[in-house]
Amino acid sequence: MYLALLVIFLQCSELYAQGKVYQVFTFNGVKIKVEPSDKVKNGAPMSIICHADISKNTDFQLKHNFTFFKDGKLVFMTISDKEDARYEIPVAKSADTGDYECRVKAGDKLVISKPIYVWVAGMTKPILTADKKEVSEGEIVKLRCELPEEVPPLEFFFRKTKTNSEPIEKRVAEQNQNFSEMEYYVEAGDNILQFDCFGKRQVKSGWESSQHSNKTLVTVKEPFRKPTLITTPSNNFTEGDIIEFECSTVAAEMRGIEIIFQKNRTILNSVRDKKFLKYSTLATQEDSGEYLCKVEQGAVSKTTKLNVFVSELFPKPTLSASMTQLDENKDLILNCSINGLRRANFSILRKSSSGDILLKKSRILAIKVNVNDTGSYTCKAEVKGIVKESKPVRISVYAPVSKPTLSVVSGSPEVVLGKPLQLICHSVMGTPPITFTFYKGDEIKKNVTNDTYATFLDEDIGLNDNGGYKCDARNNHSSGVKTSNILNVTVIVPIRGASLGSVPYGEVEVGSDTTFLCSVNEGSWPIDFKFFKKTDHEVLLHEVREYSDRTIWHKKTMKRKDTGTYYCMASNRASVDVRSRPITISVILAAWQKGVIAAFVLTAMAGAGAVALWWFLRKKKKAKGPSMEMSGSALAPNLTSEKLTRPPSDGNYYSGSGYIEDNENHMKSTDESKGPDLESAEVDYTEVEVSTLDPHRAPEQKGTETVYSEIRKTNNDSMENRHSRIYGHPDAT
């Protein structure tokens, strides 16, 4: 029994030892929650609770490292052997709003919870302070609004409220601080000012606003009162009355006070360091309107306005003219009048840049006009010191136009075909404006109104437009229209298609004449023709002006140096040079010069041939002695061998198996040696040509000689001897 208990104890001990060595755990998850809820009122307590759900293989203690984060920033951490940890916030503030998460680390394992958004609703109440409680108009009030315990970024809103007015709001954004400052200018008319502020911050659901701050009152003092503006005796006047204005104010300190009196934007009067200002004037209708009295001191300005009405004493006069446009030397009557009023002091004037010129102090002016009387006239009327002026009347006096002249702007009465033609029509005399009319034939081309001249550009020039231009000139004078003379314009056709030819063409003998013909396909006369020869530079050989479309140039006695390329150029008043295609002329020797040279060459060749023949015969004669002593059978091979091996020093050599016989003695000796067979041999004669060497490779060739040799044949044709043809060219075989 004890043995069984011992065995059971040992097995249990072994199992206990095995469980203690292998401790296994795993995270099932980590959760985070907020108490009492994820929306907490500002100032209330709240707790952030982190719970780790862990499974173990047995019951053993495990240390947990809890870390709490808000918006990614560490806010709290703790170590516990429990699976829960709490982050306590006794007084929640709006700055505690954000995303929270917790991280739990046990051993080498780390698990992070899902984030939870916590909203602390409500912001702390802002505090508003002012640097002054009492200010004067024109001064500055500096305000400070602070949101304690709030974290930027924040937005601040300042509000200014006047008595019996709606608040005026200004916004300021602060990114790095929880307060903001604002300056307010105290305007004229401000009495008691009330200021307050509030703040805003951005949350996930939008913008959250704080309560309004405490209200701060600022009392405003007036440095001076609003000015008073009056007129005497009343506000309604008649032209000719005296208007008196008075502007005044009350100020605690007169130093720096300025009073300004103006109508519209025009300053009529001003004073400094005084309480009032006076201004008077003689009333006219132009004095009706709004007047302004302005008092300024430093940055403070106060204004009072007053309307004044001035009734009309009499209307403006009217100036009438018997005629507004008339010829020179005609009568003009000007009459000045006032509707419903006959008693007034009238005067008639003429306007001038240097000032009005008084013509007559009367209602009526009668004059005989000339061109210099053209201008603007007015009349004035005076009643009780009030002077009024009529509207101006324009009087135009016309001198007749002179006969116009029509000319070409460039000066010459001609135009190149395809180019525009500009004409000018001018009248020396005549009062402007003058109307000019241009005609091309009977067709009206253009009407121009100008002072003394007008231009016309004709861009449609054809071959038949050689005349028919004229112009008219007229103004408001009764004499009517004046017409210019007809202007004939010559149309210049530009040169087109120049060509050059010659007779003879291509080759010309030395000493002969050559005729060059230069022509054009089209072009107005006269035409300037120029002949050139191409060298390193252009050489002008001949030029001429022709009233024709072609010209001929005879060049005498051509020389070898005249060989080359020729061309011609044509131009006319169109100022366009047209060049022909070039032609090539080669100057060669004349026929008689070639004959002389040939005769000289042939004579030289004949002489050279005679000398060569003499030399050849002389050489053969010297070789006759040794050949006579030798036998007939052995002579031919030896002689042949000797002839073939000799150098052709004289330029003549021959080839073959026969031999040449010099004379009858030689023939006889040969016959004897051969015996009776040779006596019966037939004798034939053949012609042998002796040619001289090439003059570049041998002595000069003199000609060709004919030599007759005998050729003997035996009856049985057993032996044949012949003399072969001899060539003088060293290359002959």
XYZ file of C-alpha atoms in Angstrom:
733
model
C 0.000 0.000 0.000
C 2.802 2.416 0.869
C 4.478 1.486 -2.348
C 1.379 2.446 -4.307
C 1.154 5.800 -2.541
C 4.820 6.465 -3.300
C 4.307 5.763 -6.965
C 1.298 8.105 -7.109
C 3.271 10.888 -5.327
C 6.184 10.599 -7.710
C 3.925 10.778 -10.742
C 2.124 13.842 -9.390
C 5.445 15.539 -8.627
C 6.607 14.851 -12.160
C 3.420 16.292 -13.607
C 3.693 19.402 -11.398
C 7.275 19.920 -12.431
C 6.361 19.655 -16.091
C 3.498 22.245 -15.709
C 5.731 24.735 -13.940
C 8.332 24.775 -16.676
C 5.947 25.342 -19.621
C 3.736 28.492 -18.990
C 1.683 29.314 -22.078
C -0.555 32.402 -22.644
C -2.129 34.266 -25.513
C -4.007 37.557 -26.075
C -7.587 37.138 -27.164
C -7.935 40.911 -27.527
C -7.615 44.371 -25.919
C -10.588 46.684 -25.450
C -10.886 50.309 -24.312
C -13.959 52.097 -22.924
C -14.919 55.388 -21.244
C -16.934 55.844 -18.076
C -19.515 57.284 -17.696
C -19.693 57.593 -21.571
C -17.687 58.737 -24.578
C -19.407 62.155 -24.357
C -18.528 63.942 -21.155
C -19.594 67.367 -19.962
C -16.855 69.887 -19.409
C -15.765 69.774 -15.731
C -17.123 66.271 -15.012
C -14.868 63.311 -14.075
C -14.175 60.520 -16.544
C -12.172 57.286 -16.675
C -10.471 55.560 -19.584
C -10.465 51.778 -18.914
C -8.247 49.310 -20.791
C -9.015 45.537 -20.517
C -6.769 42.746 -21.758
C -8.425 39.386 -22.498
C -5.731 36.699 -21.971
C -5.891 32.860 -22.015
C -3.358 30.756 -19.992
C -2.568 27.045 -19.960
C -2.503 27.198 -16.161
C -2.948 29.655 -13.364
C 0.202 31.747 -13.061
C 0.912 35.432 -12.484
C 1.622 37.642 -15.515
C 2.853 41.236 -15.499
C 0.965 43.607 -17.886
C 2.436 46.898 -19.173
C -0.489 49.288 -19.987
C 0.151 52.461 -22.084
C -2.577 55.055 -22.910
C -2.357 57.384 -25.922
C -4.440 60.440 -26.979
C -4.235 61.514 -30.596
C -0.996 59.492 -30.894
C 0.656 61.099 -27.830
C 1.476 59.238 -24.593
C -0.733 60.404 -21.701
C -0.524 57.591 -19.081
C 1.205 54.262 -18.376
C 1.132 51.629 -15.587
C 2.288 48.052 -14.802
C -0.106 45.585 -13.194
C -0.627 41.858 -12.731
C -4.311 42.446 -13.327
C -5.926 42.385 -16.728
C -7.512 45.875 -16.271
C -6.013 49.397 -16.002
C -7.703 52.810 -15.505
C -6.668 56.314 -16.603
C -8.549 58.714 -14.328
C -9.379 62.355 -15.355
C -11.008 64.040 -12.323
C -12.061 67.221 -14.184
C -12.588 66.797 -17.908
C -11.781 69.733 -20.131
C -12.395 70.417 -23.770
C -8.703 69.798 -24.364
C -9.302 66.176 -23.322
C -11.387 65.643 -26.447
C -9.701 63.268 -28.899
C -8.985 59.664 -29.988
C -7.781 57.310 -27.218
C -6.146 53.915 -27.511
C -4.222 51.561 -25.199
C -1.380 49.150 -25.751
C -0.784 46.065 -23.546
C 2.558 44.294 -23.457
C 3.118 40.967 -21.637
C 6.334 39.082 -22.042
C 7.389 39.621 -25.625
C 3.839 40.023 -26.867
C 2.144 43.392 -27.651
C -1.498 44.066 -28.527
C -3.092 47.451 -29.437
C -6.763 48.267 -28.935
C -9.025 49.976 -31.446
C -9.247 53.778 -30.859
C -12.260 55.366 -29.203
C -13.273 59.020 -29.686
C -14.049 60.961 -26.494
C -15.860 64.294 -26.705
C -15.714 66.635 -23.752
C -18.634 68.903 -24.538
C -18.430 72.603 -23.733
C -15.567 75.084 -23.418
C -14.371 77.190 -20.542
C -15.809 80.688 -20.343
C -13.494 83.289 -21.848
C -12.180 86.250 -19.892
C -12.216 89.729 -21.554
C -10.135 92.678 -20.342
C -9.710 96.248 -21.704
C -6.676 98.466 -21.195
C -8.907 101.578 -20.706
C -12.289 102.183 -19.190
C -12.586 105.764 -20.443
C -11.351 107.112 -23.778
C -11.768 110.124 -26.039
C -12.974 110.084 -29.609
C -10.126 109.177 -31.957
C -8.247 107.079 -29.382
C -7.520 103.329 -29.438
C -8.952 100.687 -27.046
C -6.967 97.435 -26.720
C -8.913 94.272 -25.730
C -7.669 90.820 -24.648
C -9.826 87.657 -24.770
C -8.490 84.500 -23.076
C -9.765 80.905 -22.950
C -8.034 79.387 -19.902
C -7.366 75.645 -19.907
C -8.115 75.451 -23.642
C -5.585 74.178 -26.141
C -4.995 75.858 -29.560
C -5.820 76.050 -32.387
C -8.726 78.307 -31.419
C -10.821 81.045 -32.946
C -11.773 84.224 -31.069
C -14.684 86.533 -31.823
C -14.705 90.125 -30.509
C -17.958 92.088 -30.431
C -18.428 95.880 -30.211
C -21.889 97.221 -29.384
C -22.874 100.893 -29.579
C -25.876 102.316 -27.762
C -29.069 101.288 -29.535
C -27.078 99.441 -32.238
C -26.424 95.881 -33.292
C -23.075 94.342 -32.305
C -20.208 94.489 -34.815
C -18.157 91.258 -34.813
C -14.505 90.637 -35.729
C -12.809 87.203 -36.000
C -9.211 86.261 -35.162
C -7.665 82.765 -35.557
C -4.931 81.707 -33.140
C -2.825 78.659 -33.968
C -0.331 78.677 -31.109
C -1.958 80.382 -28.069
C -5.185 80.341 -26.099
C -5.722 84.102 -26.117
C -6.079 86.903 -28.673
C -5.864 90.714 -28.716
C -7.782 93.283 -30.739
C -7.539 97.095 -31.113
C -10.611 99.288 -31.678
C -10.605 102.855 -32.982
C -13.119 105.042 -31.144
C -15.062 106.943 -33.752
C -16.753 110.313 -33.510
C -20.260 109.892 -32.154
C -19.378 106.867 -30.057
C -20.822 107.352 -26.545
C -20.805 104.240 -24.341
C -19.227 101.152 -25.892
C -19.826 97.580 -24.735
C -17.398 94.772 -25.594
C -17.532 90.995 -25.150
C -15.967 87.907 -26.780
C -16.350 84.155 -27.198
C -14.275 81.312 -28.633
C -14.670 78.333 -30.931
C -12.825 75.102 -31.531
C -13.175 72.409 -34.167
C -14.336 68.919 -33.232
C -15.258 65.892 -35.321
C -18.886 66.870 -35.456
C -18.096 70.484 -36.450
C -17.451 73.659 -34.483
C -18.036 74.037 -30.747
C -18.562 77.477 -29.201
C -17.834 78.713 -25.710
C -20.004 80.918 -23.586
C -19.785 84.685 -24.055
C -17.284 86.423 -21.844
C -17.988 89.085 -19.312
C -19.183 92.425 -20.760
C -16.757 95.322 -20.558
C -18.021 98.927 -20.749
C -15.877 101.786 -22.112
C -16.997 105.410 -21.745
C -16.231 107.837 -24.623
C -15.555 111.555 -24.107
C -16.073 114.199 -26.847
C -13.081 116.520 -27.504
C -15.493 118.874 -29.294
C -19.111 118.900 -30.286
C -20.651 118.433 -33.672
C -20.536 121.801 -35.523
C -23.553 124.045 -36.120
C -24.137 125.534 -39.601
C -26.648 128.382 -40.187
C -27.457 130.937 -42.908
C -28.959 134.413 -42.556
C -31.534 135.731 -43.106
C -32.948 132.266 -44.136
C -32.270 129.214 -46.257
C -34.128 130.556 -49.319
C -32.636 133.338 -51.445
C -33.137 135.180 -54.728
C -30.340 135.970 -57.141
C -28.712 139.216 -56.094
C -29.230 138.642 -52.344
C -26.306 138.340 -49.939
C -25.956 134.895 -48.334
C -24.117 134.732 -44.986
C -22.938 131.387 -43.589
C -21.742 130.732 -40.013
C -20.187 127.453 -38.766
C -19.328 127.000 -35.062
C -18.428 124.328 -32.479
C -17.783 123.879 -28.721
C -14.469 122.316 -27.652
C -12.730 121.620 -24.359
C -9.409 122.476 -25.955
C -9.278 124.820 -28.978
C -5.693 123.991 -29.780
C -5.575 121.884 -32.934
C -9.199 122.629 -33.879
C -9.765 123.283 -37.620
C -13.069 124.376 -39.198
C -13.499 123.808 -42.962
C -16.414 125.171 -45.047
C -17.015 123.660 -48.499
C -19.595 123.116 -51.250
C -19.444 119.766 -52.900
C -15.675 119.103 -53.032
C -14.644 122.768 -53.244
C -13.246 124.383 -50.050
C -14.708 127.897 -49.734
C -13.118 128.939 -46.394
C -11.277 127.524 -43.337
C -9.955 128.660 -39.908
C -7.697 127.185 -37.188
C -7.861 127.334 -33.383
C -11.174 129.237 -33.531
C -14.713 128.313 -32.499
C -16.523 129.654 -35.557
C -16.183 130.511 -39.266
C -18.105 133.018 -41.440
C -18.555 133.160 -45.228
C -20.726 135.435 -47.432
C -21.424 135.640 -51.181
C -23.760 137.266 -53.729
C -26.486 134.731 -54.442
C -26.729 133.230 -57.930
C -28.532 130.184 -59.185
C -25.236 128.297 -59.164
C -25.088 128.819 -55.387
C -28.021 126.483 -54.813
C -27.004 123.168 -53.337
C -25.547 121.393 -50.288
C -22.964 123.047 -48.064
C -20.789 121.256 -45.502
C -19.136 122.440 -42.275
C -16.409 120.098 -41.009
C -14.528 120.336 -37.673
C -11.350 118.264 -37.275
C -8.943 117.660 -34.421
C -6.346 114.970 -34.774
C -8.049 111.790 -35.959
C -11.558 113.027 -35.052
C -13.763 114.631 -37.697
C -17.390 115.788 -37.340
C -19.577 117.187 -40.088
C -22.817 119.169 -40.446
C -24.654 119.679 -43.769
C -27.090 122.394 -44.925
C -29.074 122.830 -48.175
C -29.533 126.310 -49.679
C -31.973 127.250 -52.485
C -31.501 130.336 -54.693
C -34.393 131.306 -56.977
C -33.796 132.846 -60.441
C -33.969 136.623 -60.834
C -34.044 136.425 -64.665
C -33.284 133.673 -67.183
C -30.106 133.403 -69.198
C -30.059 135.534 -72.365
C -30.352 133.986 -75.819
C -28.109 134.940 -78.755
C -29.564 134.512 -82.246
C -27.823 134.976 -85.624
C -29.269 135.880 -89.006
C -27.108 133.067 -90.503
C -24.628 130.636 -88.970
C -22.967 129.712 -92.307
C -22.410 132.410 -94.899
C -20.081 133.550 -97.675
C -17.441 136.149 -96.999
C -18.505 139.791 -97.526
C -22.076 138.927 -96.521
C -23.979 140.751 -93.725
C -24.356 139.133 -90.293
C -26.779 140.296 -87.582
C -26.495 139.068 -83.958
C -29.369 139.700 -81.509
C -29.255 139.191 -77.688
C -32.562 138.924 -75.774
C -34.092 137.777 -72.449
C -37.488 136.136 -72.388
C -39.970 138.443 -70.559
C -37.356 141.088 -69.702
C -36.303 144.066 -71.810
C -34.361 146.181 -69.326
C -30.832 144.873 -68.817
C -27.295 145.746 -69.687
C -26.361 143.707 -72.796
C -22.992 143.063 -74.435
C -21.948 140.864 -77.356
C -18.588 139.080 -77.231
C -16.456 136.785 -79.341
C -14.761 133.801 -77.688
C -11.009 133.529 -77.869
C -8.367 131.276 -76.331
C -6.749 134.348 -74.779
C -10.060 135.615 -73.353
C -13.430 137.000 -74.470
C -13.298 139.936 -76.916
C -15.976 142.590 -76.372
C -17.509 143.576 -79.714
C -20.318 145.889 -78.647
C -22.336 146.841 -75.531
C -25.724 146.466 -77.140
C -28.444 143.950 -77.830
C -27.764 143.983 -81.620
C -24.545 143.663 -83.652
C -24.493 144.016 -87.501
C -21.217 143.414 -89.410
C -19.982 142.509 -92.932
C -18.026 139.318 -92.372
C -14.796 137.936 -93.732
C -13.053 134.638 -93.211
C -11.391 135.824 -90.007
C -14.793 136.368 -88.386
C -15.327 132.604 -88.120
C -15.690 131.635 -84.441
C -18.011 131.374 -81.414
C -20.088 134.336 -80.182
C -21.974 134.904 -76.895
C -23.892 137.703 -75.210
C -24.138 138.731 -71.541
C -26.938 140.426 -69.602
C -26.587 142.188 -66.209
C -29.427 142.932 -63.746
C -28.795 144.054 -60.108
C -25.201 142.974 -60.358
C -26.120 139.492 -61.578
C -24.461 138.698 -64.911
C -25.621 135.806 -67.035
C -24.152 134.542 -70.280
C -25.917 132.935 -73.224
C -24.915 129.691 -74.867
C -22.283 130.211 -77.587
C -23.301 130.414 -81.257
C -20.859 129.151 -83.906
C -20.511 131.398 -86.981
C -18.707 129.996 -90.037
C -17.602 132.301 -92.858
C -16.528 130.605 -96.091
C -14.151 131.675 -98.851
C -14.637 129.817 -102.141
C -12.340 126.922 -102.931
C -9.765 127.323 -105.667
C -9.469 124.932 -108.578
C -7.867 121.794 -107.148
C -4.719 120.202 -108.503
C -4.448 116.439 -108.816
C -1.024 114.801 -108.783
C 0.765 111.581 -107.935
C 2.253 111.528 -104.435
C 5.526 110.010 -105.707
C 5.883 112.918 -108.168
C 6.051 111.044 -111.482
C 2.713 110.509 -113.293
C 3.316 106.816 -113.792
C 2.772 103.584 -111.907
C 4.143 100.071 -112.168
C 1.589 97.450 -113.193
C 0.357 95.649 -110.062
C 1.579 98.390 -107.693
C -0.791 100.837 -105.907
C -1.141 104.419 -107.103
C -1.545 107.178 -104.516
C -3.040 110.482 -105.666
C -3.359 113.763 -103.811
C -5.973 116.451 -104.481
C -5.136 119.901 -103.127
C -6.893 123.262 -103.073
C -4.701 126.248 -102.279
C -7.614 128.414 -101.180
C -10.938 127.739 -99.562
C -12.367 127.666 -96.046
C -12.348 124.194 -94.506
C -13.855 121.762 -94.212
C -13.487 120.906 -97.893
C -15.023 117.802 -99.430
C -12.863 116.160 -102.108
C -14.244 113.638 -104.595
C -11.967 111.348 -106.645
C -12.974 110.013 -110.062
C -11.497 107.226 -112.178
C -13.012 107.833 -115.540
C -16.620 108.723 -114.764
C -16.762 106.504 -111.683
C -16.652 108.048 -108.208
C -13.993 106.267 -106.184
C -13.803 108.146 -102.879
C -15.171 111.120 -100.904
C -12.949 112.710 -98.290
C -13.625 115.716 -96.063
C -10.489 117.473 -94.860
C -8.959 120.906 -94.506
C -6.881 121.583 -97.631
C -6.065 118.233 -99.273
C -7.068 114.586 -99.506
C -5.419 111.414 -100.778
C -6.705 108.434 -102.704
C -5.007 105.039 -103.029
C -5.900 103.094 -106.178
C -4.862 99.471 -105.680
C -6.587 98.156 -108.807
C -4.217 99.170 -111.609
C -4.699 97.518 -115.010
C -2.996 97.778 -118.394
C -5.670 100.123 -119.704
C -5.505 102.544 -116.725
C -3.430 105.136 -118.563
C -5.513 108.178 -117.670
C -8.881 109.524 -116.658
C -8.214 110.566 -113.039
C -9.714 113.822 -111.718
C -11.011 115.299 -108.463
C -13.639 117.809 -107.269
C -13.405 120.218 -104.325
C -16.260 122.008 -102.628
C -17.122 123.595 -99.273
C -20.138 125.429 -97.912
C -19.534 128.482 -100.104
C -22.326 129.148 -102.549
C -19.958 129.163 -105.537
C -20.263 125.385 -105.867
C -17.860 122.678 -107.047
C -14.414 123.165 -108.644
C -12.908 120.391 -110.779
C -9.237 119.632 -111.453
C -7.666 118.879 -114.820
C -7.652 115.275 -115.965
C -4.495 113.460 -114.865
C -3.099 110.909 -117.298
C -1.051 108.213 -115.600
C 1.265 105.924 -117.522
C 1.205 102.262 -116.511
C 4.688 100.750 -116.598
C 4.734 97.030 -117.460
C 7.715 95.325 -115.745
C 10.229 93.364 -117.793
C 9.461 89.672 -118.157
C 11.308 86.852 -119.852
C 14.756 88.096 -120.993
C 16.677 85.818 -123.415
C 20.086 85.959 -125.153
C 21.205 84.468 -128.473
C 24.228 84.778 -130.750
C 25.174 84.340 -134.410
C 27.158 82.187 -134.886
C 26.123 80.153 -131.870
C 28.468 78.067 -129.762
C 31.735 78.185 -131.801
C 33.246 81.282 -133.381
C 36.402 81.473 -135.504
C 39.200 83.724 -134.363
C 39.022 87.121 -136.036
C 35.389 86.831 -137.073
C 32.484 88.964 -135.739
C 29.720 87.782 -133.372
C 26.240 89.241 -133.170
C 24.419 89.051 -129.817
C 20.627 89.455 -129.649
C 18.967 90.245 -126.292
C 15.141 90.331 -126.218
C 12.293 90.377 -123.682
C 8.814 88.885 -123.802
C 7.130 91.868 -122.195
C 7.952 95.314 -120.815
C 7.296 98.998 -121.313
C 9.713 101.061 -123.406
C 12.371 102.369 -123.195
C 14.311 99.310 -122.040
C 17.913 99.357 -120.821
C 19.885 96.363 -122.133
C 23.232 95.323 -120.652
C 25.603 92.587 -121.854
C 27.889 90.832 -119.371
C 30.621 88.234 -119.453
C 31.054 85.971 -116.443
C 34.514 85.884 -114.916
C 35.602 85.979 -111.288
C 33.448 89.087 -111.214
C 30.729 90.431 -113.487
C 32.149 92.402 -116.445
C 29.877 94.870 -118.233
C 30.646 94.709 -121.959
C 27.956 96.846 -123.527
C 24.805 98.745 -122.560
C 22.186 100.565 -124.589
C 18.674 102.008 -124.195
C 16.169 100.937 -126.801
C 12.576 101.854 -127.605
C 12.056 98.259 -128.579
C 11.751 94.855 -126.973
C 15.124 93.733 -128.347
C 18.607 94.948 -129.197
C 21.578 93.708 -131.257
C 25.235 94.063 -130.312
C 27.939 93.373 -132.862
C 31.222 92.309 -131.305
C 34.118 92.724 -133.762
C 37.164 90.485 -134.225
C 36.711 87.703 -131.700
C 39.830 86.485 -129.915
C 40.709 83.331 -128.044
C 40.381 85.233 -124.715
C 36.743 86.012 -125.619
C 35.840 82.380 -124.937
C 33.435 82.247 -121.955
C 29.883 82.595 -120.653
C 27.692 85.560 -121.616
C 24.312 86.820 -120.436
C 22.234 89.969 -120.776
C 20.100 91.964 -118.347
C 17.061 94.125 -119.141
C 15.296 96.756 -117.018
C 12.925 99.682 -117.399
C 11.279 102.276 -115.156
C 9.715 99.481 -113.101
C 13.213 99.166 -111.552
C 13.264 95.383 -111.831
C 16.355 93.789 -113.410
C 15.636 90.609 -115.377
C 18.584 88.396 -116.312
C 18.694 85.992 -119.270
C 19.954 82.435 -119.219
C 23.733 82.329 -119.914
C 25.213 81.061 -123.183
C 28.736 79.754 -123.801
C 30.910 80.996 -126.703
C 34.057 79.075 -127.770
C 36.540 80.920 -130.030
C 38.332 78.421 -132.336
C 40.964 78.668 -135.130
C 39.889 79.760 -138.627
C 39.952 77.312 -141.606
C 42.898 79.008 -143.305
C 44.847 78.889 -140.027
C 44.178 75.174 -139.805
C 45.393 74.761 -143.495
C 48.626 76.620 -142.833
C 49.299 74.509 -139.784
C 48.471 71.302 -141.714
C 50.748 72.261 -144.650
C 53.560 73.037 -142.270
C 53.097 69.742 -140.503
C 52.955 67.765 -143.796
C 56.100 69.494 -145.130
C 57.935 68.687 -141.959
C 56.761 65.095 -142.125
C 57.907 64.744 -145.784
C 61.373 66.081 -144.989
C 61.692 63.750 -142.074
C 60.704 60.790 -144.321
C 63.328 61.654 -146.928
C 66.054 61.878 -144.301
C 64.985 58.568 -142.834
C 65.050 56.867 -146.260
C 68.512 58.241 -147.043
C 69.823 57.023 -143.752
C 68.282 53.602 -144.259
C 69.783 53.111 -147.775
C 73.193 54.237 -146.566
C 73.163 51.706 -143.796
C 72.210 48.930 -146.206
C 74.993 49.836 -148.622
C 77.610 49.518 -145.899
C 76.366 46.027 -145.069
C 76.765 44.818 -148.741
C 80.449 43.752 -148.562
C 80.247 41.009 -145.938
C 77.119 39.547 -147.401
C 78.828 39.051 -150.830
C 81.551 36.858 -149.320
C 79.196 34.433 -147.668
C 77.531 31.449 -149.372
C 73.994 31.746 -150.539
C 72.662 29.114 -148.217
C 74.259 30.586 -145.129
C 73.792 34.268 -145.953
C 70.062 34.498 -145.402
C 69.929 33.129 -141.871
C 72.925 35.157 -140.797
C 71.609 38.328 -142.331
C 68.181 37.705 -140.824
C 69.681 37.135 -137.435
C 71.762 40.267 -137.712
C 68.764 42.416 -138.701
C 66.544 41.103 -135.931
C 69.133 41.644 -133.246
C 70.107 45.219 -134.193
C 68.586 47.936 -132.160
C 66.166 50.168 -134.041
C 68.256 53.268 -133.446
C 66.937 54.988 -136.562
C 63.322 54.267 -135.776
C 62.843 51.823 -138.735
C 62.901 48.147 -138.519
C 61.463 45.164 -140.428
C 60.551 41.503 -139.787
C 60.356 38.358 -142.039
C 62.463 35.381 -143.499
C 63.655 36.908 -146.835
C 66.380 39.434 -147.562
C 66.613 42.719 -149.394
C 68.616 42.933 -152.630
C 70.535 46.160 -153.194
C 71.632 45.848 -156.787
C 72.066 43.509 -159.715
C 75.506 42.320 -158.588
C 74.066 41.024 -155.432
C 71.269 39.369 -157.326
C 73.723 37.695 -159.650
C 75.978 36.350 -156.955
C 73.066 34.874 -155.299
C 71.819 33.238 -158.448
C 75.154 31.618 -159.126
C 75.344 30.140 -155.700
C 71.950 28.602 -155.988
C 72.449 26.908 -159.231
C 70.196 26.351 -162.223
C 67.114 25.999 -160.109
C 67.132 29.665 -159.342
C 67.434 30.663 -162.962
C 64.097 29.182 -163.749
C 62.444 30.787 -160.764
C 59.613 33.208 -161.316
C 60.147 36.839 -160.492
C 57.283 38.765 -158.775
C 57.229 42.373 -157.655
C 55.454 43.481 -154.485
C 54.875 46.897 -153.022
C 56.451 47.693 -149.640
C 55.294 50.647 -147.470
C 57.878 52.368 -145.318
C 56.224 54.116 -142.390
C 57.936 56.587 -140.073
C 57.787 56.534 -136.278
C 55.298 58.348 -134.105
C 56.657 61.876 -133.735
C 56.367 61.578 -129.972
C 58.436 58.397 -129.823
C 60.887 58.655 -132.807
C 62.336 61.202 -135.202
C 59.774 63.377 -136.897
C 57.642 61.579 -139.517
C 58.373 62.768 -143.036
C 55.924 60.751 -145.119
C 55.433 57.353 -146.708
C 57.608 55.836 -149.487
C 56.907 52.909 -151.777
C 59.723 50.386 -152.408
C 59.436 47.605 -154.998
C 61.251 44.314 -154.291
C 61.630 41.114 -156.200
C 60.214 37.872 -154.940
C 61.596 34.804 -156.697
C 59.812 31.504 -156.581
C 61.152 28.110 -157.673
C 59.200 25.894 -159.911
C 58.645 23.355 -157.222
C 57.904 26.008 -154.554
C 60.620 24.485 -152.415
C 62.071 27.833 -151.444
C 60.517 31.228 -151.014
C 62.329 34.498 -150.544
C 60.486 37.734 -150.105
C 61.067 41.211 -148.919
C 58.616 42.281 -146.235
C 56.834 45.701 -145.613
C 58.769 48.090 -143.295
C 56.915 50.251 -140.641
C 58.421 53.375 -139.274
C 56.500 53.193 -135.929
C 58.654 51.550 -133.268
C 55.727 49.420 -132.127
C 55.401 47.699 -135.568
C 56.116 43.912 -135.865
